[in-house]
Amino acid sequence: MNQSNDLMGKIVSLCKRRGFVYPSSEIYGGFANVYDFGPLGSLLAKNIRDLWIKKMVQEKEDMYLIDGSILMHPKAWEASGHTVAFTDPLIQCPVCKKRFRADQLEGWQLKKDNQTGQWNILKQGSLICPDCQGNLIPAVKEFNLLMATEVGSVAGEKTKVYLKGESCQNVYLDFPLIRDTMAAKIPFGVAQIGKAFRNEITLGKFLFKVREFEQMDVEYFCAPEESDKLYAEWKKIRFDWYVKDLGLSESRLRWRQHSSEERIFYAKDAWDIEYKFFEDFEELEGVHNRSDYDLKQQGKFSGKTLDYFDPISKKRFVPYIIECSGGLQRTFLALLAENYREEMVKDDKRVFLKIKPALAPYKAAVFPLVANKPELIQKARSVFNLLKPELMTFWDDIGNIGKRYRRQDEIGTPWCLTIDYQTLEDDTVTIRDRDTMKQERVSIEDIKNWIREKLE
Ligand code: GAP
């Protein structure tokens, strides 16, 4: 196994062992490529979402947050082109029935018509099934990725609807409501964190490609002539998010521009932020100038005009949209890949997550030195109760202190507080730092400020 596969294996194992990510429906043998966030993962995911909202909404004055429903009018997906063009090229092995994306098979070259969703074969490659070595038939099907369900209570009168293929679509439908209810002046943006569902053909790589995931989207509405300038500004904001806010290393991030063939026909420009998760650079977020296509299409299909009247220039226009669409699961995975650390401490292997304290699931852990001394337990409980209302704090009185440190290191808890015999005399505790393993004594009345300062 090479080093990066090895790292992926270690992360998958850590995620399950320590309650970050569980395979969905495990008692039924699992449900392929669907995952649950466990207790630790839910906290990490929440911290990512909260920080994203703080940076993209709270610290800006022209951004509005919405939380749209998963189900929408089915016409919206016709308007967006998803019912026709949201396709991948499918080849199914007639022997083992395994399904593959033709464009990912050895030697194959295909080109998609982004309007019709049709895939044209430019070059036919290997016809050997990568899984069973059986013979493949070169019949490529356009496989639509949308997931459908039905609504309605009367049998036989149900309407086919779609789970969101991309989270952003209801931002476009809500545009006139947001414009009017918020008296929003262009340029302004809408932020939304929402679920998306895709019938992906090839999955795997843990959280990287899954059937159900969350997207963290900014849809920024602007005048057409301002879109290039604002697009450049949003590219910078989004790159800074990964480096400055999340702490990913710049050397593992890069920009990749869509080629003219890859770029969707209506986009004015399209770049992806890629991250070197393990071996290769892969997409983390798309930052695209989508022109006025989305609002025009939804306007055409709904019969409403989705435009904006600029009171200063007295001009009416359909706004351009700059979209920044990142995946929560991929961000989560990137944070684990970036921050997983192993080191030898004497003869013992120490695993720790060197994640930014603001993102760590628990900020502090409180340990009574021993579990059988009521006065120590009582004092430790008072420290725990002091911190708990303000910070996610973990209580642990099982095993020796060394083992408790290791358990917290593995889940990224930045500070472990031990209540010992000296605490009973002078009201101080030891605070041990996850990264340096150094300890200092801090008075109980200063702990909150001490942690607050470090968190800033
Ligand atoms: N509205 C634009 C849009 O949906 P996308 O490139 O298809 O664009 C945006 O998706 C982001 O969503 C990607 O950059 C990735 O982070 C995430 N994403 C897409 N498909 C995914 C999948 N199957 N599993 C996990 N994350 C996915």
Short mmCIF file of C-alpha atoms and ligand atoms in Angstrom, two decimals:
data_model
loop_
_atom_site.label_atom_id
_atom_site.label_comp_id
_atom_site.label_asym_id
_atom_site.label_seq_id
_atom_site.Cartn_x
_atom_site.Cartn_y
_atom_site.Cartn_z
CA MET A 1 0.00 0.00 0.00
CA ASN A 2 1.42 3.41 -0.89
CA GLN A 3 1.64 6.24 1.60
CA SER A 4 -1.48 8.09 0.49
CA ASN A 5 -3.68 4.97 0.44
CA ASP A 6 -2.27 4.25 3.82
CA LEU A 7 -3.29 7.71 5.06
CA MET A 8 -6.79 7.29 3.62
CA GLY A 9 -7.05 3.90 5.40
CA LYS A 10 -5.93 5.45 8.66
CA ILE A 11 -8.48 8.25 8.35
CA VAL A 12 -11.33 5.87 7.53
CA SER A 13 -10.38 3.74 10.51
CA LEU A 14 -10.06 6.74 12.86
CA CYS A 15 -13.41 8.09 11.68
CA LYS A 16 -15.22 4.89 12.55
CA ARG A 17 -13.26 4.05 15.71
CA ARG A 18 -13.69 7.46 17.25
CA GLY A 19 -17.22 8.30 16.10
CA PHE A 20 -16.56 10.79 13.30
CA VAL A 21 -18.20 8.92 10.41
CA TYR A 22 -20.23 5.71 10.33
CA PRO A 23 -21.26 3.70 7.28
CA SER A 24 -25.01 4.17 6.84
CA SER A 25 -27.31 1.29 7.89
CA GLU A 26 -24.42 -0.83 9.10
CA ILE A 27 -26.65 -3.37 10.87
CA TYR A 28 -28.10 -4.24 7.43
CA GLY A 29 -24.64 -4.70 5.98
CA GLY A 30 -24.30 -1.04 5.04
CA PHE A 31 -25.72 1.08 2.24
CA ALA A 32 -23.08 1.84 -0.35
CA ASN A 33 -21.56 5.29 -0.36
CA VAL A 34 -23.90 6.84 2.14
CA TYR A 35 -22.47 7.86 5.50
CA ASP A 36 -23.65 9.21 8.83
CA PHE A 37 -21.73 11.76 10.83
CA GLY A 38 -21.26 10.27 14.29
CA PRO A 39 -21.07 12.31 17.53
CA LEU A 40 -17.61 13.69 16.79
CA GLY A 41 -18.22 14.17 13.06
CA SER A 42 -21.46 16.03 13.71
CA LEU A 43 -19.60 18.52 15.88
CA LEU A 44 -16.82 18.97 13.33
CA ALA A 45 -19.35 19.40 10.48
CA LYS A 46 -21.30 21.89 12.58
CA ASN A 47 -18.14 23.87 13.32
CA ILE A 48 -17.33 24.02 9.58
CA ARG A 49 -20.88 25.19 8.78
CA ASP A 50 -20.88 27.76 11.61
CA LEU A 51 -17.52 29.21 10.57
CA TRP A 52 -18.64 29.34 6.92
CA ILE A 53 -21.79 31.25 7.91
CA LYS A 54 -19.74 33.59 10.10
CA LYS A 55 -17.31 34.34 7.29
CA MET A 56 -19.73 34.38 4.34
CA VAL A 57 -22.72 36.05 6.01
CA GLN A 58 -22.11 37.54 9.45
CA GLU A 59 -18.88 39.35 8.55
CA LYS A 60 -20.35 40.72 5.32
CA GLU A 61 -23.12 43.26 4.87
CA ASP A 62 -24.45 42.22 1.48
CA MET A 63 -25.09 38.51 2.14
CA TYR A 64 -28.34 36.82 3.17
CA LEU A 65 -28.67 33.30 4.53
CA ILE A 66 -31.48 31.00 3.46
CA ASP A 67 -32.33 27.39 4.21
CA GLY A 68 -34.38 26.02 1.34
CA SER A 69 -36.37 22.82 1.20
CA ILE A 70 -35.13 19.71 -0.55
CA LEU A 71 -38.28 19.25 -2.60
CA MET A 72 -39.07 21.81 -5.26
CA HIS A 73 -41.45 22.20 -8.16
CA PRO A 74 -40.33 19.62 -10.76
CA LYS A 75 -40.35 22.27 -13.51
CA ALA A 76 -37.37 23.93 -11.82
CA TRP A 77 -35.25 20.93 -12.82
CA GLU A 78 -36.48 21.13 -16.40
CA ALA A 79 -35.60 24.81 -16.48
CA SER A 80 -32.13 24.19 -15.09
CA GLY A 81 -31.49 21.49 -17.69
CA HIS A 82 -30.93 18.76 -15.11
CA THR A 83 -33.73 16.45 -16.34
CA VAL A 84 -32.00 16.24 -19.72
CA ALA A 85 -28.38 17.21 -19.39
CA PHE A 86 -27.32 16.02 -15.91
CA THR A 87 -25.78 12.85 -17.31
CA ASP A 88 -22.73 10.68 -17.04
CA PRO A 89 -21.70 8.11 -19.67
CA LEU A 90 -22.49 4.62 -18.37
CA ILE A 91 -21.10 1.28 -19.46
CA GLN A 92 -22.27 -1.81 -17.63
CA CYS A 93 -20.27 -5.03 -17.71
CA PRO A 94 -22.56 -7.79 -19.08
CA VAL A 95 -20.68 -10.40 -17.02
CA CYS A 96 -20.34 -9.00 -13.49
CA LYS A 97 -22.95 -6.23 -13.91
CA LYS A 98 -20.56 -3.64 -12.46
CA ARG A 99 -21.16 -0.12 -13.77
CA PHE A 100 -18.44 2.23 -14.97
CA ARG A 101 -18.16 5.77 -16.25
CA ALA A 102 -16.94 5.30 -19.83
CA ASP A 103 -14.84 8.48 -19.62
CA GLN A 104 -12.90 6.93 -16.74
CA LEU A 105 -12.11 3.66 -18.50
CA GLU A 106 -8.60 3.20 -19.89
CA GLY A 107 -8.03 4.76 -23.28
CA TRP A 108 -11.57 6.13 -23.75
CA GLN A 109 -12.26 9.71 -24.81
CA LEU A 110 -15.76 11.16 -24.81
CA LYS A 111 -17.24 14.61 -25.18
CA LYS A 112 -20.49 15.74 -23.62
CA ASP A 113 -22.99 18.00 -25.30
CA ASN A 114 -23.91 20.12 -22.28
CA GLN A 115 -27.27 21.08 -23.75
CA THR A 116 -28.57 17.65 -24.70
CA GLY A 117 -26.66 15.60 -22.15
CA GLN A 118 -25.46 13.36 -25.00
CA TRP A 119 -22.00 11.80 -24.80
CA ASN A 120 -20.15 11.32 -28.07
CA ILE A 121 -17.38 8.78 -28.26
CA LEU A 122 -14.21 10.35 -29.66
CA LYS A 123 -12.03 7.36 -29.01
CA GLN A 124 -12.96 3.90 -27.85
CA GLY A 125 -10.51 2.46 -25.33
CA SER A 126 -10.16 -0.84 -23.51
CA LEU A 127 -13.09 -3.27 -23.62
CA ILE A 128 -11.87 -5.33 -20.69
CA CYS A 129 -13.90 -4.99 -17.50
CA PRO A 130 -11.52 -3.58 -14.84
CA ASP A 131 -13.29 -5.68 -12.23
CA CYS A 132 -13.88 -9.17 -13.68
CA GLN A 133 -11.83 -8.95 -16.89
CA GLY A 134 -14.96 -9.89 -18.87
CA ASN A 135 -15.65 -8.34 -22.28
CA LEU A 136 -17.43 -4.98 -22.25
CA ILE A 137 -19.94 -4.03 -24.96
CA PRO A 138 -19.16 -0.52 -26.24
CA ALA A 139 -22.73 0.69 -25.69
CA VAL A 140 -22.60 3.97 -23.77
CA LYS A 141 -25.84 5.05 -22.10
CA GLU A 142 -26.57 8.58 -20.96
CA PHE A 143 -27.27 8.01 -17.31
CA ASN A 144 -29.16 10.79 -15.51
CA LEU A 145 -27.86 11.53 -12.03
CA LEU A 146 -31.04 13.07 -10.61
CA MET A 147 -32.78 11.07 -7.87
CA ALA A 148 -36.54 10.98 -8.20
CA THR A 149 -39.30 10.39 -5.68
CA GLU A 150 -43.08 10.89 -5.63
CA VAL A 151 -45.34 13.25 -3.71
CA GLY A 152 -49.10 13.09 -3.19
CA SER A 153 -51.41 11.08 -0.97
CA VAL A 154 -53.71 9.51 -3.59
CA ALA A 155 -52.38 6.28 -5.11
CA GLY A 156 -51.97 6.61 -8.85
CA GLU A 157 -52.09 10.41 -8.63
CA LYS A 158 -48.63 10.96 -7.37
CA THR A 159 -46.32 13.49 -8.97
CA LYS A 160 -42.74 12.66 -9.80
CA VAL A 161 -40.39 15.12 -8.15
CA TYR A 162 -36.65 15.24 -7.71
CA LEU A 163 -34.38 15.42 -4.73
CA LYS A 164 -32.09 18.38 -5.25
CA GLY A 165 -29.36 17.49 -7.73
CA GLU A 166 -27.58 20.65 -6.61
CA SER A 167 -28.47 22.62 -3.56
CA CYS A 168 -28.45 26.08 -5.13
CA GLN A 169 -31.52 25.94 -7.38
CA ASN A 170 -34.00 27.29 -4.84
CA VAL A 171 -31.80 30.37 -4.36
CA TYR A 172 -32.71 31.27 -7.95
CA LEU A 173 -36.42 30.61 -7.34
CA ASP A 174 -36.33 32.70 -4.18
CA PHE A 175 -34.45 35.57 -5.85
CA PRO A 176 -37.49 37.88 -6.29
CA LEU A 177 -38.66 37.19 -2.72
CA ILE A 178 -35.26 37.93 -1.23
CA ARG A 179 -34.87 41.02 -3.46
CA ASP A 180 -38.22 42.41 -2.28
CA THR A 181 -38.47 41.29 1.36
CA MET A 182 -34.93 42.33 2.18
CA ALA A 183 -34.99 45.42 -0.08
CA ALA A 184 -31.71 44.04 -1.32
CA LYS A 185 -29.58 46.23 -3.54
CA ILE A 186 -27.47 44.67 -6.22
CA PRO A 187 -24.76 43.50 -5.84
CA PHE A 188 -25.85 41.15 -3.07
CA GLY A 189 -25.47 37.48 -2.38
CA VAL A 190 -27.36 34.56 -0.92
CA ALA A 191 -25.65 31.87 1.12
CA GLN A 192 -27.12 28.46 1.67
CA ILE A 193 -25.92 25.16 3.11
CA GLY A 194 -28.10 22.39 1.79
CA LYS A 195 -28.32 18.77 0.79
CA ALA A 196 -27.74 17.47 -2.72
CA PHE A 197 -28.39 13.96 -4.03
CA ARG A 198 -26.77 12.29 -7.03
CA ASN A 199 -26.97 8.82 -8.52
CA GLU A 200 -23.21 8.79 -9.07
CA ILE A 201 -22.03 5.86 -11.23
CA THR A 202 -18.59 5.52 -9.74
CA LEU A 203 -18.22 6.14 -6.09
CA GLY A 204 -15.67 5.34 -3.47
CA LYS A 205 -12.88 7.31 -1.89
CA PHE A 206 -14.83 7.50 1.34
CA LEU A 207 -16.53 10.90 1.70
CA PHE A 208 -15.14 12.30 -1.54
CA LYS A 209 -17.90 11.03 -3.80
CA VAL A 210 -21.13 10.06 -2.12
CA ARG A 211 -24.78 9.90 -3.09
CA GLU A 212 -26.03 12.33 -0.45
CA PHE A 213 -23.94 15.32 0.57
CA GLU A 214 -24.10 18.96 1.55
CA GLN A 215 -23.08 21.93 -0.52
CA MET A 216 -22.09 25.29 0.92
CA ASP A 217 -23.11 27.77 -1.77
CA VAL A 218 -22.72 31.47 -2.34
CA GLU A 219 -24.85 32.83 -5.18
CA TYR A 220 -23.82 36.45 -5.76
CA PHE A 221 -26.15 38.56 -7.91
CA CYS A 222 -24.57 41.43 -9.81
CA ALA A 223 -24.81 43.70 -12.83
CA PRO A 224 -23.35 42.03 -15.96
CA GLU A 225 -20.69 44.72 -16.43
CA GLU A 226 -19.45 44.25 -12.85
CA SER A 227 -19.26 40.48 -12.97
CA ASP A 228 -15.58 40.14 -13.99
CA LYS A 229 -14.38 42.35 -11.14
CA LEU A 230 -16.62 40.66 -8.57
CA TYR A 231 -15.71 37.24 -9.87
CA ALA A 232 -12.03 38.00 -9.16
CA GLU A 233 -12.97 39.22 -5.67
CA TRP A 234 -14.95 36.06 -4.88
CA LYS A 235 -12.12 33.86 -6.13
CA LYS A 236 -9.87 35.49 -3.57
CA ILE A 237 -12.46 35.27 -0.76
CA ARG A 238 -13.00 31.57 -1.38
CA PHE A 239 -9.30 30.68 -1.64
CA ASP A 240 -8.63 32.58 1.59
CA TRP A 241 -11.39 30.59 3.29
CA TYR A 242 -9.49 27.36 2.76
CA VAL A 243 -6.07 28.77 3.69
CA LYS A 244 -6.75 31.34 6.39
CA ASP A 245 -10.01 30.19 7.94
CA LEU A 246 -9.67 26.42 7.71
CA GLY A 247 -5.88 26.26 7.83
CA LEU A 248 -5.30 24.07 4.74
CA SER A 249 -1.79 24.41 3.35
CA GLU A 250 -1.43 26.55 0.28
CA SER A 251 0.93 24.00 -1.26
CA ARG A 252 -1.89 21.44 -1.30
CA LEU A 253 -4.36 23.83 -2.95
CA ARG A 254 -4.49 25.09 -6.51
CA TRP A 255 -6.75 26.72 -9.07
CA ARG A 256 -7.77 24.90 -12.25
CA GLN A 257 -9.62 26.65 -15.06
CA HIS A 258 -12.25 24.69 -17.00
CA SER A 259 -11.23 24.19 -20.62
CA SER A 260 -13.63 25.48 -23.28
CA GLU A 261 -14.90 21.90 -23.81
CA GLU A 262 -15.48 21.26 -20.12
CA ARG A 263 -17.05 24.62 -19.31
CA ILE A 264 -20.84 24.63 -19.34
CA PHE A 265 -22.02 26.53 -22.44
CA TYR A 266 -23.54 29.48 -20.55
CA ALA A 267 -20.69 30.10 -18.09
CA LYS A 268 -18.55 33.14 -18.73
CA ASP A 269 -15.63 31.69 -16.81
CA ALA A 270 -15.18 28.69 -14.52
CA TRP A 271 -12.40 27.74 -12.12
CA ASP A 272 -12.20 25.00 -9.52
CA ILE A 273 -10.28 25.07 -6.28
CA GLU A 274 -8.52 21.73 -6.03
CA TYR A 275 -6.93 20.12 -3.00
CA LYS A 276 -4.37 17.34 -2.83
CA PHE A 277 -6.41 15.04 -0.61
CA PHE A 278 -4.13 12.03 -0.91
CA GLU A 279 -2.22 11.41 -4.13
CA ASP A 280 -3.89 13.73 -6.62
CA PHE A 281 -5.33 17.21 -6.76
CA GLU A 282 -9.14 16.95 -6.89
CA GLU A 283 -12.05 19.35 -6.84
CA LEU A 284 -13.00 20.94 -3.56
CA GLU A 285 -15.09 23.85 -4.83
CA GLY A 286 -16.26 25.40 -8.08
CA VAL A 287 -16.18 29.20 -8.47
CA HIS A 288 -18.07 30.04 -11.64
CA ASN A 289 -19.44 33.09 -13.41
CA ARG A 290 -22.78 31.63 -14.54
CA SER A 291 -23.92 34.69 -16.51
CA ASP A 292 -27.68 35.42 -16.43
CA TYR A 293 -28.60 31.89 -17.51
CA ASP A 294 -30.13 30.62 -14.23
CA LEU A 295 -32.51 33.52 -13.70
CA LYS A 296 -33.45 33.65 -17.39
CA GLN A 297 -34.21 29.93 -17.51
CA GLN A 298 -36.27 29.91 -14.32
CA GLY A 299 -38.02 33.06 -15.56
CA LYS A 300 -38.82 31.43 -18.90
CA PHE A 301 -40.25 28.24 -17.38
CA SER A 302 -42.20 29.98 -14.58
CA GLY A 303 -43.50 32.81 -16.74
CA LYS A 304 -42.16 35.36 -14.25
CA THR A 305 -39.50 37.94 -14.98
CA LEU A 306 -36.62 37.48 -12.59
CA ASP A 307 -34.90 40.80 -13.01
CA TYR A 308 -33.75 43.86 -11.09
CA PHE A 309 -34.42 47.55 -11.45
CA ASP A 310 -31.43 49.66 -10.54
CA PRO A 311 -32.79 52.88 -8.98
CA ILE A 312 -29.55 54.77 -9.66
CA SER A 313 -28.89 53.93 -13.31
CA LYS A 314 -32.66 53.46 -13.90
CA LYS A 315 -31.79 50.31 -15.83
CA ARG A 316 -33.62 46.99 -15.63
CA PHE A 317 -31.55 43.87 -16.16
CA VAL A 318 -31.34 40.16 -15.36
CA PRO A 319 -28.48 39.81 -12.87
CA TYR A 320 -25.41 37.71 -13.49
CA ILE A 321 -24.60 35.11 -10.84
CA ILE A 322 -21.22 34.32 -9.42
CA GLU A 323 -21.47 30.95 -7.78
CA CYS A 324 -19.06 29.51 -5.21
CA SER A 325 -20.12 25.93 -4.53
CA GLY A 326 -18.10 23.82 -2.11
CA GLY A 327 -18.80 20.43 -0.60
CA LEU A 328 -19.08 19.96 3.15
CA GLN A 329 -18.02 16.29 3.02
CA ARG A 330 -14.97 17.14 0.91
CA THR A 331 -14.02 19.98 3.26
CA PHE A 332 -14.38 17.60 6.20
CA LEU A 333 -12.15 15.03 4.46
CA ALA A 334 -9.59 17.69 3.52
CA LEU A 335 -9.38 18.80 7.16
CA LEU A 336 -8.73 15.23 8.30
CA ALA A 337 -6.16 14.59 5.54
CA GLU A 338 -4.39 17.87 6.34
CA ASN A 339 -4.31 17.47 10.11
CA TYR A 340 -3.77 13.76 10.75
CA ARG A 341 -0.44 13.38 12.56
CA GLU A 342 1.56 10.46 13.92
CA GLU A 343 4.70 10.77 16.03
CA MET A 344 6.73 8.59 18.34
CA VAL A 345 6.74 9.63 21.98
CA LYS A 346 9.39 7.47 23.63
CA ASP A 347 8.33 4.02 22.38
CA ASP A 348 4.70 4.89 21.96
CA LYS A 349 2.97 6.01 18.75
CA ARG A 350 0.92 9.14 19.30
CA VAL A 351 -1.86 9.97 16.82
CA PHE A 352 -3.24 13.47 16.96
CA LEU A 353 -5.43 15.76 14.88
CA LYS A 354 -3.70 19.11 14.61
CA ILE A 355 -6.91 20.84 13.64
CA LYS A 356 -7.50 24.54 14.35
CA PRO A 357 -8.96 24.78 17.87
CA ALA A 358 -11.98 26.71 16.58
CA LEU A 359 -12.91 23.68 14.45
CA ALA A 360 -12.12 20.94 16.97
CA PRO A 361 -15.20 18.95 18.04
CA TYR A 362 -14.34 19.45 21.73
CA LYS A 363 -12.39 22.47 22.87
CA ALA A 364 -11.44 21.07 26.25
CA ALA A 365 -11.45 17.86 28.26
CA VAL A 366 -11.64 17.76 32.05
CA PHE A 367 -10.00 14.96 34.02
CA PRO A 368 -9.96 14.30 37.74
CA LEU A 369 -6.50 12.84 38.42
CA VAL A 370 -8.04 9.69 39.89
CA ALA A 371 -11.62 8.46 39.78
CA ASN A 372 -11.92 7.28 43.37
CA LYS A 373 -11.33 10.43 45.38
CA PRO A 374 -14.67 12.21 45.93
CA GLU A 375 -13.05 15.57 46.68
CA LEU A 376 -11.14 15.49 43.34
CA ILE A 377 -14.24 14.39 41.44
CA GLN A 378 -16.28 17.16 43.03
CA LYS A 379 -13.69 19.80 42.17
CA ALA A 380 -13.31 18.48 38.61
CA ARG A 381 -17.10 18.50 38.19
CA SER A 382 -17.19 22.16 39.21
CA VAL A 383 -14.59 22.99 36.51
CA PHE A 384 -16.53 20.90 33.96
CA ASN A 385 -19.78 22.68 34.85
CA LEU A 386 -18.04 26.05 34.59
CA LEU A 387 -16.88 25.39 31.01
CA LYS A 388 -19.78 23.35 29.65
CA PRO A 389 -22.28 26.20 29.03
CA GLU A 390 -19.72 28.04 26.92
CA LEU A 391 -17.58 25.37 25.24
CA MET A 392 -17.97 21.78 24.08
CA THR A 393 -16.18 20.08 26.96
CA PHE A 394 -15.49 16.38 27.41
CA TRP A 395 -15.51 14.57 30.76
CA ASP A 396 -13.16 11.60 31.16
CA ASP A 397 -12.24 9.73 34.34
CA ILE A 398 -11.44 6.34 32.77
CA GLY A 399 -7.91 4.89 32.81
CA ASN A 400 -4.67 6.68 33.52
CA ILE A 401 -4.05 10.29 32.51
CA GLY A 402 -1.67 9.27 29.69
CA LYS A 403 -4.38 7.18 28.03
CA ARG A 404 -6.90 9.98 28.43
CA TYR A 405 -4.50 12.42 26.73
CA ARG A 406 -4.09 9.99 23.81
CA ARG A 407 -7.83 9.63 23.40
CA GLN A 408 -8.28 13.41 23.24
CA ASP A 409 -5.27 13.81 20.91
CA GLU A 410 -6.90 11.46 18.41
CA ILE A 411 -10.08 13.53 18.27
CA GLY A 412 -8.23 16.84 18.17
CA THR A 413 -9.14 18.28 21.58
CA PRO A 414 -6.68 21.17 21.96
CA TRP A 415 -6.61 21.42 25.76
CA CYS A 416 -6.85 18.82 28.54
CA LEU A 417 -7.40 20.09 32.08
CA THR A 418 -6.36 17.92 34.99
CA ILE A 419 -7.64 18.47 38.50
CA ASP A 420 -5.06 17.12 40.96
CA TYR A 421 -4.19 17.38 44.64
CA GLN A 422 -2.62 20.81 44.17
CA THR A 423 -5.99 22.03 42.80
CA LEU A 424 -7.53 21.33 46.19
CA GLU A 425 -4.92 23.59 47.81
CA ASP A 426 -4.58 26.53 45.39
CA ASP A 427 -7.47 26.32 42.90
CA THR A 428 -5.17 25.84 39.89
CA VAL A 429 -5.37 23.13 37.22
CA THR A 430 -2.86 21.87 34.69
CA ILE A 431 -3.69 22.64 31.07
CA ARG A 432 -1.92 20.37 28.61
CA ASP A 433 -1.53 21.48 25.00
CA ARG A 434 -2.37 18.92 22.30
CA ASP A 435 0.37 19.94 19.87
CA THR A 436 3.32 20.66 22.16
CA MET A 437 2.21 18.34 25.01
CA LYS A 438 3.48 21.09 27.35
CA GLN A 439 1.59 21.77 30.55
CA GLU A 440 1.01 24.95 32.47
CA ARG A 441 -0.86 25.73 35.65
CA VAL A 442 -3.76 28.11 35.35
CA SER A 443 -6.02 29.36 38.09
CA ILE A 444 -9.62 28.13 37.80
CA GLU A 445 -10.98 31.67 37.67
CA ASP A 446 -8.74 32.41 34.61
CA ILE A 447 -9.47 29.24 32.59
CA LYS A 448 -12.32 30.67 30.52
CA ASN A 449 -10.33 33.75 29.51
CA TRP A 450 -7.23 31.64 28.86
CA ILE A 451 -9.19 29.44 26.41
CA ARG A 452 -11.09 32.36 24.87
CA GLU A 453 -7.83 34.14 24.09
CA LYS A 454 -6.37 31.04 22.44
CA LEU A 455 -9.50 30.53 20.39
CA GLU A 456 -9.37 34.01 18.91
N1 GAP B 1 -24.23 24.22 -8.09
C1 GAP B 1 -22.97 23.85 -8.60
C2 GAP B 1 -22.64 22.45 -8.40
O1 GAP B 1 -23.42 21.65 -7.95
P1 GAP B 1 -20.65 20.77 -8.60
O2 GAP B 1 -19.24 21.00 -9.08
O3 GAP B 1 -21.41 19.68 -9.22
O4 GAP B 1 -21.37 22.18 -8.80
C3 GAP B 1 -20.07 21.57 -6.17
O5 GAP B 1 -20.62 20.58 -7.03
C4 GAP B 1 -19.28 20.89 -5.06
O6 GAP B 1 -20.08 19.87 -4.42
C5 GAP B 1 -18.04 20.14 -5.56
O7 GAP B 1 -16.95 21.02 -5.72
C6 GAP B 1 -17.82 19.14 -4.42
O8 GAP B 1 -17.13 19.75 -3.35
C7 GAP B 1 -19.23 18.81 -3.99
N2 GAP B 1 -19.69 17.53 -4.59
C8 GAP B 1 -20.18 17.33 -5.83
N3 GAP B 1 -20.51 16.05 -6.03
C9 GAP B 1 -20.23 15.39 -4.87
C10 GAP B 1 -20.37 14.05 -4.42
N4 GAP B 1 -20.91 13.09 -5.19
N5 GAP B 1 -19.97 13.72 -3.15
C11 GAP B 1 -19.46 14.69 -2.34
N6 GAP B 1 -19.32 15.97 -2.71
C12 GAP B 1 -19.70 16.34 -3.94
#
